[in-house]
Amino acid sequence: MAILIDEKKRVIVQGITGREGMVRARLMLDYGTKLIGGVTPGRGGQVVHDLPVFDSVAEARRALGPIDASVIFVPAPKVKEAALEALHAGVPLLALIADRVPLYDVLEIVEVAAETGARFVGPNTVGVMSPDRAVLGMMGGAAETARTWFRAGPVGIASRSGGLSAAAGYYICRAGIGLSTVVHVGGDAVVGFTLRDAVEEFERDPETEIVVVIGEIGTSQEEQVAEAVVGGSVSKPVIAYIGGRAAQSGTRYSHAGAIIEGGRGTYQHKVEALRRAGIHVVEAFNDIARKVSELLGTRPKGERVHG
């Protein structure tokens, strides 16, 4: 299994006629994603990559049947409109790719998603990838590169960094270990699908044996992962790496979601919380794959890893 996306999920792209949407739709198709159509208002009736284009998500659903996920490739000021349209049409999972989406727009999307029982990844995300199955967004780059770099296996990755998501996956696979799913939750201060959400999803996935969390300074997402472990909703081994160790209060690191305000969101506070919860914290990024190998290597052959 995998979380969020696999080869059976029926996916559309909102903004498919735009330059980015068109390019990324091709990559998703090439990787094996079950892309069934696209939406661009005013472009209904066009065809992109042999896929039908519709004026609205509701129209696409009437013509195509159930839609499991929508990847939204539209400019930041249009993300709220596109996301709410998909949510009201009954799409249960969205990937919001754009960065700089206005905060109040994101909060409105959060509210409507809760009302409709839907989830969204992002904004400011490169997406989600389940190796050898499917990809949402632009995780892994070119399809052929993703096939070469990533393979299926027992490690789930939940990350606040798009670049480090792929890099961690690459080094884990290079060590001879595969991945169940890689989730970039997004780089903004408010995101729909958090690190804790991802870790708890991995807990329920029978194919995921170890979870890797790649965090950063700012927000309390990493502390929430620690709370999940302490509270018992996560029992599988968790390895964590936190970026921004040298950043001081008031420093902006990487992107909007990684800023320290006063004593909140500091590297030290996150690391202390994670270690108190029994999470394996590595101080160097290059130690992630080594720690994964170490934990997997301690089990008897054929026995699953337990926390």
C-alpha positions as YAML, in Angstrom:
chain: A
units: angstrom
residues:
- id: 1
  name: MET
  ca: [0.00, 0.00, 0.00]
- id: 2
  name: ALA
  ca: [0.88, 3.68, 0.14]
- id: 3
  name: ILE
  ca: [-0.70, 6.82, 1.57]
- id: 4
  name: LEU
  ca: [-2.65, 9.50, -0.30]
- id: 5
  name: ILE
  ca: [-1.82, 8.39, -3.85]
- id: 6
  name: ASP
  ca: [-1.40, 5.15, -5.78]
- id: 7
  name: GLU
  ca: [-1.84, 3.90, -9.34]
- id: 8
  name: LYS
  ca: [-5.61, 3.44, -8.91]
- id: 9
  name: LYS
  ca: [-6.51, 6.96, -7.76]
- id: 10
  name: ARG
  ca: [-8.32, 8.99, -10.45]
- id: 11
  name: VAL
  ca: [-6.70, 12.41, -10.77]
- id: 12
  name: ILE
  ca: [-7.42, 15.67, -12.57]
- id: 13
  name: VAL
  ca: [-5.25, 18.77, -13.05]
- id: 14
  name: GLN
  ca: [-6.80, 22.20, -12.55]
- id: 15
  name: GLY
  ca: [-4.90, 24.62, -14.75]
- id: 16
  name: ILE
  ca: [-3.89, 21.91, -17.20]
- id: 17
  name: THR
  ca: [-3.74, 24.29, -20.19]
- id: 18
  name: GLY
  ca: [-1.18, 26.53, -18.50]
- id: 19
  name: ARG
  ca: [2.55, 26.05, -19.12]
- id: 20
  name: GLU
  ca: [3.28, 24.51, -15.72]
- id: 21
  name: GLY
  ca: [0.13, 22.44, -15.62]
- id: 22
  name: MET
  ca: [0.74, 21.05, -19.07]
- id: 23
  name: VAL
  ca: [4.35, 20.09, -18.37]
- id: 24
  name: ARG
  ca: [3.62, 18.51, -15.00]
- id: 25
  name: ALA
  ca: [0.59, 16.65, -16.33]
- id: 26
  name: ARG
  ca: [2.86, 15.00, -18.88]
- id: 27
  name: LEU
  ca: [5.30, 13.98, -16.16]
- id: 28
  name: MET
  ca: [2.53, 12.55, -13.98]
- id: 29
  name: LEU
  ca: [1.17, 10.56, -16.90]
- id: 30
  name: ASP
  ca: [4.63, 9.26, -17.78]
- id: 31
  name: TYR
  ca: [5.16, 8.11, -14.20]
- id: 32
  name: GLY
  ca: [1.93, 6.14, -14.15]
- id: 33
  name: THR
  ca: [-0.53, 8.45, -12.41]
- id: 34
  name: LYS
  ca: [-4.11, 7.73, -13.48]
- id: 35
  name: LEU
  ca: [-4.73, 11.20, -14.86]
- id: 36
  name: ILE
  ca: [-8.20, 11.31, -16.41]
- id: 37
  name: GLY
  ca: [-8.71, 14.95, -17.42]
- id: 38
  name: GLY
  ca: [-8.17, 18.60, -16.69]
- id: 39
  name: VAL
  ca: [-10.00, 21.82, -15.90]
- id: 40
  name: THR
  ca: [-9.42, 25.35, -17.13]
- id: 41
  name: PRO
  ca: [-12.36, 27.79, -17.16]
- id: 42
  name: GLY
  ca: [-13.08, 28.93, -20.71]
- id: 43
  name: ARG
  ca: [-11.02, 26.14, -22.26]
- id: 44
  name: GLY
  ca: [-13.61, 23.38, -22.12]
- id: 45
  name: GLY
  ca: [-13.54, 21.12, -25.18]
- id: 46
  name: GLN
  ca: [-9.79, 21.34, -25.67]
- id: 47
  name: VAL
  ca: [-7.55, 18.29, -25.39]
- id: 48
  name: VAL
  ca: [-4.17, 18.16, -23.59]
- id: 49
  name: HIS
  ca: [-2.05, 14.99, -23.80]
- id: 50
  name: ASP
  ca: [-5.13, 13.18, -25.14]
- id: 51
  name: LEU
  ca: [-7.02, 14.20, -21.99]
- id: 52
  name: PRO
  ca: [-10.32, 16.11, -22.13]
- id: 53
  name: VAL
  ca: [-10.42, 19.63, -20.71]
- id: 54
  name: PHE
  ca: [-13.52, 20.96, -18.94]
- id: 55
  name: ASP
  ca: [-14.66, 24.41, -17.84]
- id: 56
  name: SER
  ca: [-15.36, 23.30, -14.26]
- id: 57
  name: VAL
  ca: [-14.65, 20.48, -11.84]
- id: 58
  name: ALA
  ca: [-18.36, 19.74, -11.56]
- id: 59
  name: GLU
  ca: [-18.54, 19.33, -15.35]
- id: 60
  name: ALA
  ca: [-15.49, 17.07, -15.29]
- id: 61
  name: ARG
  ca: [-17.06, 14.91, -12.61]
- id: 62
  name: ARG
  ca: [-20.31, 14.57, -14.52]
- id: 63
  name: ALA
  ca: [-18.43, 13.47, -17.63]
- id: 64
  name: LEU
  ca: [-15.66, 11.37, -16.09]
- id: 65
  name: GLY
  ca: [-17.20, 9.92, -12.95]
- id: 66
  name: PRO
  ca: [-15.54, 9.89, -9.50]
- id: 67
  name: ILE
  ca: [-12.44, 12.03, -8.99]
- id: 68
  name: ASP
  ca: [-10.10, 11.02, -6.17]
- id: 69
  name: ALA
  ca: [-7.66, 13.93, -6.31]
- id: 70
  name: SER
  ca: [-7.00, 17.24, -8.02]
- id: 71
  name: VAL
  ca: [-3.60, 18.84, -8.50]
- id: 72
  name: ILE
  ca: [-4.00, 22.61, -8.69]
- id: 73
  name: PHE
  ca: [-1.50, 24.41, -10.92]
- id: 74
  name: VAL
  ca: [-2.87, 27.95, -10.90]
- id: 75
  name: PRO
  ca: [-1.35, 31.29, -9.76]
- id: 76
  name: ALA
  ca: [-1.53, 31.99, -6.03]
- id: 77
  name: PRO
  ca: [-4.38, 34.57, -6.22]
- id: 78
  name: LYS
  ca: [-6.56, 31.96, -8.00]
- id: 79
  name: VAL
  ca: [-5.82, 29.01, -5.69]
- id: 80
  name: LYS
  ca: [-8.72, 29.65, -3.30]
- id: 81
  name: GLU
  ca: [-11.26, 29.81, -6.11]
- id: 82
  name: ALA
  ca: [-9.95, 26.61, -7.69]
- id: 83
  name: ALA
  ca: [-9.69, 24.75, -4.39]
- id: 84
  name: LEU
  ca: [-13.19, 25.68, -3.23]
- id: 85
  name: GLU
  ca: [-14.59, 24.67, -6.59]
- id: 86
  name: ALA
  ca: [-13.00, 21.23, -6.26]
- id: 87
  name: LEU
  ca: [-14.12, 20.83, -2.64]
- id: 88
  name: HIS
  ca: [-17.71, 21.77, -3.44]
- id: 89
  name: ALA
  ca: [-17.63, 19.26, -6.32]
- id: 90
  name: GLY
  ca: [-16.77, 16.51, -3.84]
- id: 91
  name: VAL
  ca: [-13.06, 15.96, -4.58]
- id: 92
  name: PRO
  ca: [-11.61, 14.43, -1.38]
- id: 93
  name: LEU
  ca: [-7.91, 15.30, -1.86]
- id: 94
  name: LEU
  ca: [-6.20, 18.39, -3.29]
- id: 95
  name: ALA
  ca: [-2.55, 19.28, -3.89]
- id: 96
  name: LEU
  ca: [-2.00, 23.04, -3.84]
- id: 97
  name: ILE
  ca: [1.29, 23.63, -5.62]
- id: 98
  name: ALA
  ca: [1.60, 27.43, -5.70]
- id: 99
  name: ASP
  ca: [3.52, 29.41, -3.11]
- id: 100
  name: ARG
  ca: [2.54, 32.85, -1.75]
- id: 101
  name: VAL
  ca: [-1.11, 31.88, -1.40]
- id: 102
  name: PRO
  ca: [-2.68, 34.55, 0.87]
- id: 103
  name: LEU
  ca: [-3.01, 33.31, 4.44]
- id: 104
  name: TYR
  ca: [-6.69, 34.16, 4.75]
- id: 105
  name: ASP
  ca: [-7.37, 32.25, 1.54]
- id: 106
  name: VAL
  ca: [-5.69, 29.17, 3.05]
- id: 107
  name: LEU
  ca: [-7.73, 29.52, 6.25]
- id: 108
  name: GLU
  ca: [-10.92, 29.59, 4.20]
- id: 109
  name: ILE
  ca: [-9.82, 26.45, 2.34]
- id: 110
  name: VAL
  ca: [-9.10, 24.78, 5.70]
- id: 111
  name: GLU
  ca: [-12.63, 25.60, 6.86]
- id: 112
  name: VAL
  ca: [-14.36, 24.31, 3.73]
- id: 113
  name: ALA
  ca: [-12.20, 21.18, 3.61]
- id: 114
  name: ALA
  ca: [-13.26, 20.40, 7.19]
- id: 115
  name: GLU
  ca: [-16.92, 20.94, 6.29]
- id: 116
  name: THR
  ca: [-16.70, 18.62, 3.28]
- id: 117
  name: GLY
  ca: [-14.52, 15.97, 4.90]
- id: 118
  name: ALA
  ca: [-11.70, 16.56, 2.41]
- id: 119
  name: ARG
  ca: [-7.95, 17.00, 2.78]
- id: 120
  name: PHE
  ca: [-5.36, 19.09, 1.00]
- id: 121
  name: VAL
  ca: [-1.58, 19.04, 0.78]
- id: 122
  name: GLY
  ca: [0.17, 22.40, 0.64]
- id: 123
  name: PRO
  ca: [0.11, 25.15, -0.33]
- id: 124
  name: ASN
  ca: [3.71, 25.62, -1.47]
- id: 125
  name: THR
  ca: [4.26, 21.90, -2.01]
- id: 126
  name: VAL
  ca: [6.05, 19.86, -4.66]
- id: 127
  name: GLY
  ca: [3.50, 17.15, -3.99]
- id: 128
  name: VAL
  ca: [3.34, 13.49, -3.10]
- id: 129
  name: MET
  ca: [4.99, 10.42, -4.63]
- id: 130
  name: SER
  ca: [4.43, 6.71, -4.07]
- id: 131
  name: PRO
  ca: [7.38, 5.09, -5.90]
- id: 132
  name: ASP
  ca: [6.53, 2.76, -8.78]
- id: 133
  name: ARG
  ca: [2.87, 3.79, -8.42]
- id: 134
  name: ALA
  ca: [1.98, 7.44, -8.95]
- id: 135
  name: VAL
  ca: [2.88, 11.04, -8.27]
- id: 136
  name: LEU
  ca: [0.82, 14.14, -7.50]
- id: 137
  name: GLY
  ca: [2.46, 17.41, -8.48]
- id: 138
  name: MET
  ca: [6.12, 17.56, -9.40]
- id: 139
  name: MET
  ca: [7.83, 15.36, -6.83]
- id: 140
  name: GLY
  ca: [10.89, 13.63, -8.27]
- id: 141
  name: GLY
  ca: [11.22, 15.80, -11.37]
- id: 142
  name: ALA
  ca: [11.27, 13.97, -14.71]
- id: 143
  name: ALA
  ca: [9.51, 10.61, -14.76]
- id: 144
  name: GLU
  ca: [12.57, 8.69, -15.92]
- id: 145
  name: THR
  ca: [14.72, 10.29, -13.22]
- id: 146
  name: ALA
  ca: [12.12, 9.41, -10.56]
- id: 147
  name: ARG
  ca: [12.06, 5.79, -11.73]
- id: 148
  name: THR
  ca: [15.85, 5.64, -11.52]
- id: 149
  name: TRP
  ca: [16.20, 7.35, -8.17]
- id: 150
  name: PHE
  ca: [13.27, 5.95, -6.19]
- id: 151
  name: ARG
  ca: [11.96, 2.46, -5.50]
- id: 152
  name: ALA
  ca: [9.13, 1.03, -3.45]
- id: 153
  name: GLY
  ca: [9.84, -0.12, 0.09]
- id: 154
  name: PRO
  ca: [9.09, 0.23, 3.82]
- id: 155
  name: VAL
  ca: [10.10, 3.83, 4.58]
- id: 156
  name: GLY
  ca: [7.64, 6.74, 4.66]
- id: 157
  name: ILE
  ca: [8.91, 10.31, 4.43]
- id: 158
  name: ALA
  ca: [7.05, 13.38, 5.70]
- id: 159
  name: SER
  ca: [8.84, 16.64, 5.04]
- id: 160
  name: ARG
  ca: [8.49, 20.41, 5.27]
- id: 161
  name: SER
  ca: [11.22, 20.84, 2.64]
- id: 162
  name: GLY
  ca: [10.59, 20.02, -1.01]
- id: 163
  name: GLY
  ca: [14.26, 19.65, -1.93]
- id: 164
  name: LEU
  ca: [15.16, 17.58, 1.11]
- id: 165
  name: SER
  ca: [12.15, 15.31, 0.51]
- id: 166
  name: ALA
  ca: [13.65, 14.11, -2.75]
- id: 167
  name: ALA
  ca: [17.22, 14.12, -1.44]
- id: 168
  name: ALA
  ca: [16.36, 11.98, 1.59]
- id: 169
  name: GLY
  ca: [14.45, 9.56, -0.62]
- id: 170
  name: TYR
  ca: [17.33, 9.35, -3.04]
- id: 171
  name: TYR
  ca: [19.90, 8.48, -0.36]
- id: 172
  name: ILE
  ca: [17.60, 5.98, 1.35]
- id: 173
  name: CYS
  ca: [17.02, 4.20, -1.96]
- id: 174
  name: ARG
  ca: [20.73, 4.39, -2.79]
- id: 175
  name: ALA
  ca: [21.33, 2.51, 0.48]
- id: 176
  name: GLY
  ca: [19.23, -0.32, -0.94]
- id: 177
  name: ILE
  ca: [16.03, 0.54, 0.92]
- id: 178
  name: GLY
  ca: [12.78, 1.66, -0.68]
- id: 179
  name: LEU
  ca: [9.97, 4.08, 0.09]
- id: 180
  name: SER
  ca: [6.23, 3.70, 0.60]
- id: 181
  name: THR
  ca: [5.31, 7.35, 0.04]
- id: 182
  name: VAL
  ca: [7.10, 10.71, 0.16]
- id: 183
  name: VAL
  ca: [4.93, 13.64, 1.27]
- id: 184
  name: HIS
  ca: [6.01, 17.27, 1.10]
- id: 185
  name: VAL
  ca: [3.43, 18.88, 3.37]
- id: 186
  name: GLY
  ca: [4.29, 22.36, 2.13]
- id: 187
  name: GLY
  ca: [6.51, 25.21, 3.18]
- id: 188
  name: ASP
  ca: [3.99, 27.74, 4.45]
- id: 189
  name: ALA
  ca: [3.10, 28.54, 8.05]
- id: 190
  name: VAL
  ca: [-0.40, 27.11, 7.59]
- id: 191
  name: VAL
  ca: [-0.80, 23.91, 5.59]
- id: 192
  name: GLY
  ca: [-3.67, 21.49, 5.18]
- id: 193
  name: PHE
  ca: [-1.92, 18.16, 5.74]
- id: 194
  name: THR
  ca: [0.62, 18.43, 8.55]
- id: 195
  name: LEU
  ca: [3.62, 16.35, 9.56]
- id: 196
  name: ARG
  ca: [1.52, 14.77, 12.31]
- id: 197
  name: ASP
  ca: [-1.24, 13.92, 9.82]
- id: 198
  name: ALA
  ca: [1.32, 12.25, 7.57]
- id: 199
  name: VAL
  ca: [2.98, 10.28, 10.38]
- id: 200
  name: GLU
  ca: [-0.38, 9.03, 11.62]
- id: 201
  name: GLU
  ca: [-1.28, 7.98, 8.07]
- id: 202
  name: PHE
  ca: [1.99, 6.05, 7.85]
- id: 203
  name: GLU
  ca: [1.14, 4.39, 11.17]
- id: 204
  name: ARG
  ca: [-2.00, 2.98, 9.55]
- id: 205
  name: ASP
  ca: [-0.21, 1.88, 6.37]
- id: 206
  name: PRO
  ca: [0.78, -1.81, 6.67]
- id: 207
  name: GLU
  ca: [3.68, -1.44, 4.22]
- id: 208
  name: THR
  ca: [5.35, 1.43, 6.07]
- id: 209
  name: GLU
  ca: [7.70, 0.21, 8.81]
- id: 210
  name: ILE
  ca: [9.77, 3.31, 9.58]
- id: 211
  name: VAL
  ca: [8.88, 7.00, 9.23]
- id: 212
  name: VAL
  ca: [11.36, 9.77, 8.45]
- id: 213
  name: VAL
  ca: [10.36, 13.31, 9.42]
- id: 214
  name: ILE
  ca: [12.26, 16.22, 7.90]
- id: 215
  name: GLY
  ca: [11.43, 19.34, 9.84]
- id: 216
  name: GLU
  ca: [12.57, 22.93, 10.07]
- id: 217
  name: ILE
  ca: [12.52, 25.79, 12.51]
- id: 218
  name: GLY
  ca: [9.22, 27.61, 12.83]
- id: 219
  name: THR
  ca: [5.66, 26.40, 13.57]
- id: 220
  name: SER
  ca: [4.94, 23.55, 16.00]
- id: 221
  name: GLN
  ca: [4.48, 20.70, 13.54]
- id: 222
  name: GLU
  ca: [7.43, 18.71, 14.84]
- id: 223
  name: GLU
  ca: [6.28, 19.06, 18.44]
- id: 224
  name: GLN
  ca: [2.88, 17.75, 17.31]
- id: 225
  name: VAL
  ca: [4.61, 14.65, 15.93]
- id: 226
  name: ALA
  ca: [6.21, 14.16, 19.35]
- id: 227
  name: GLU
  ca: [2.77, 14.51, 20.98]
- id: 228
  name: ALA
  ca: [1.38, 11.83, 18.65]
- id: 229
  name: VAL
  ca: [4.12, 9.41, 19.68]
- id: 230
  name: VAL
  ca: [3.69, 10.16, 23.39]
- id: 231
  name: GLY
  ca: [-0.08, 9.88, 23.05]
- id: 232
  name: GLY
  ca: [0.15, 6.45, 21.45]
- id: 233
  name: SER
  ca: [-1.31, 7.24, 18.01]
- id: 234
  name: VAL
  ca: [2.12, 6.48, 16.50]
- id: 235
  name: SER
  ca: [4.09, 3.40, 17.55]
- id: 236
  name: LYS
  ca: [6.36, 2.79, 14.56]
- id: 237
  name: PRO
  ca: [9.97, 3.99, 14.76]
- id: 238
  name: VAL
  ca: [10.37, 7.64, 13.74]
- id: 239
  name: ILE
  ca: [13.62, 9.27, 12.63]
- id: 240
  name: ALA
  ca: [13.76, 13.07, 12.55]
- id: 241
  name: TYR
  ca: [16.09, 15.65, 11.07]
- id: 242
  name: ILE
  ca: [15.51, 19.35, 11.79]
- id: 243
  name: GLY
  ca: [16.96, 21.98, 9.48]
- id: 244
  name: GLY
  ca: [17.96, 25.49, 10.56]
- id: 245
  name: ARG
  ca: [20.09, 24.60, 13.55]
- id: 246
  name: ALA
  ca: [22.16, 27.79, 13.40]
- id: 247
  name: ALA
  ca: [19.20, 30.18, 12.94]
- id: 248
  name: GLN
  ca: [18.57, 32.77, 15.65]
- id: 249
  name: SER
  ca: [15.32, 34.38, 16.84]
- id: 250
  name: GLY
  ca: [13.80, 36.59, 14.12]
- id: 251
  name: THR
  ca: [15.57, 34.67, 11.39]
- id: 252
  name: ARG
  ca: [13.73, 33.56, 8.29]
- id: 253
  name: TYR
  ca: [15.05, 30.23, 7.06]
- id: 254
  name: SER
  ca: [14.16, 28.87, 3.63]
- id: 255
  name: HIS
  ca: [10.52, 29.96, 3.34]
- id: 256
  name: ALA
  ca: [7.46, 31.45, 4.99]
- id: 257
  name: GLY
  ca: [6.80, 28.56, 7.34]
- id: 258
  name: ALA
  ca: [10.28, 28.61, 8.84]
- id: 259
  name: ILE
  ca: [10.66, 31.68, 10.99]
- id: 260
  name: ILE
  ca: [11.45, 31.87, 14.69]
- id: 261
  name: GLU
  ca: [9.44, 34.30, 16.78]
- id: 262
  name: GLY
  ca: [10.77, 34.78, 20.30]
- id: 263
  name: GLY
  ca: [11.30, 31.35, 21.85]
- id: 264
  name: ARG
  ca: [8.79, 29.54, 19.65]
- id: 265
  name: GLY
  ca: [9.78, 27.26, 16.79]
- id: 266
  name: THR
  ca: [13.43, 26.96, 17.75]
- id: 267
  name: TYR
  ca: [15.67, 24.11, 16.73]
- id: 268
  name: GLN
  ca: [16.47, 23.24, 20.33]
- id: 269
  name: HIS
  ca: [12.85, 23.14, 21.46]
- id: 270
  name: LYS
  ca: [11.90, 20.83, 18.62]
- id: 271
  name: VAL
  ca: [14.83, 18.47, 19.17]
- id: 272
  name: GLU
  ca: [14.18, 18.26, 22.92]
- id: 273
  name: ALA
  ca: [10.49, 17.46, 22.37]
- id: 274
  name: LEU
  ca: [11.26, 14.81, 19.77]
- id: 275
  name: ARG
  ca: [13.93, 13.14, 21.89]
- id: 276
  name: ARG
  ca: [11.70, 13.11, 24.99]
- id: 277
  name: ALA
  ca: [9.16, 11.23, 22.88]
- id: 278
  name: GLY
  ca: [11.74, 8.57, 21.99]
- id: 279
  name: ILE
  ca: [12.15, 9.71, 18.39]
- id: 280
  name: HIS
  ca: [15.56, 9.12, 16.81]
- id: 281
  name: VAL
  ca: [16.92, 12.60, 16.05]
- id: 282
  name: VAL
  ca: [19.91, 12.82, 13.70]
- id: 283
  name: GLU
  ca: [21.93, 16.02, 13.63]
- id: 284
  name: ALA
  ca: [23.37, 15.61, 10.11]
- id: 285
  name: PHE
  ca: [21.22, 15.14, 7.03]
- id: 286
  name: ASN
  ca: [23.60, 12.49, 5.71]
- id: 287
  name: ASP
  ca: [22.87, 10.38, 8.80]
- id: 288
  name: ILE
  ca: [19.23, 9.78, 7.84]
- id: 289
  name: ALA
  ca: [19.88, 6.87, 5.48]
- id: 290
  name: ARG
  ca: [22.43, 5.39, 7.88]
- id: 291
  name: LYS
  ca: [19.94, 5.48, 10.76]
- id: 292
  name: VAL
  ca: [17.22, 3.92, 8.61]
- id: 293
  name: SER
  ca: [19.62, 1.11, 7.64]
- id: 294
  name: GLU
  ca: [20.61, 0.64, 11.28]
- id: 295
  name: LEU
  ca: [17.03, 0.29, 12.50]
- id: 296
  name: LEU
  ca: [16.02, -2.03, 9.70]
- id: 297
  name: GLY
  ca: [19.18, -4.05, 10.15]
- id: 298
  name: THR
  ca: [18.48, -4.81, 13.81]
- id: 299
  name: ARG
  ca: [15.43, -6.93, 13.05]
- id: 300
  name: PRO
  ca: [15.57, -10.69, 12.48]
- id: 301
  name: LYS
  ca: [15.14, -11.59, 8.82]
- id: 302
  name: GLY
  ca: [11.48, -11.51, 7.81]
- id: 303
  name: GLU
  ca: [10.34, -9.78, 11.00]
- id: 304
  name: ARG
  ca: [8.73, -6.37, 10.82]
- id: 305
  name: VAL
  ca: [10.10, -3.43, 12.77]
- id: 306
  name: HIS
  ca: [8.10, -2.34, 15.80]
- id: 307
  name: GLY
  ca: [8.44, 0.78, 17.93]
...
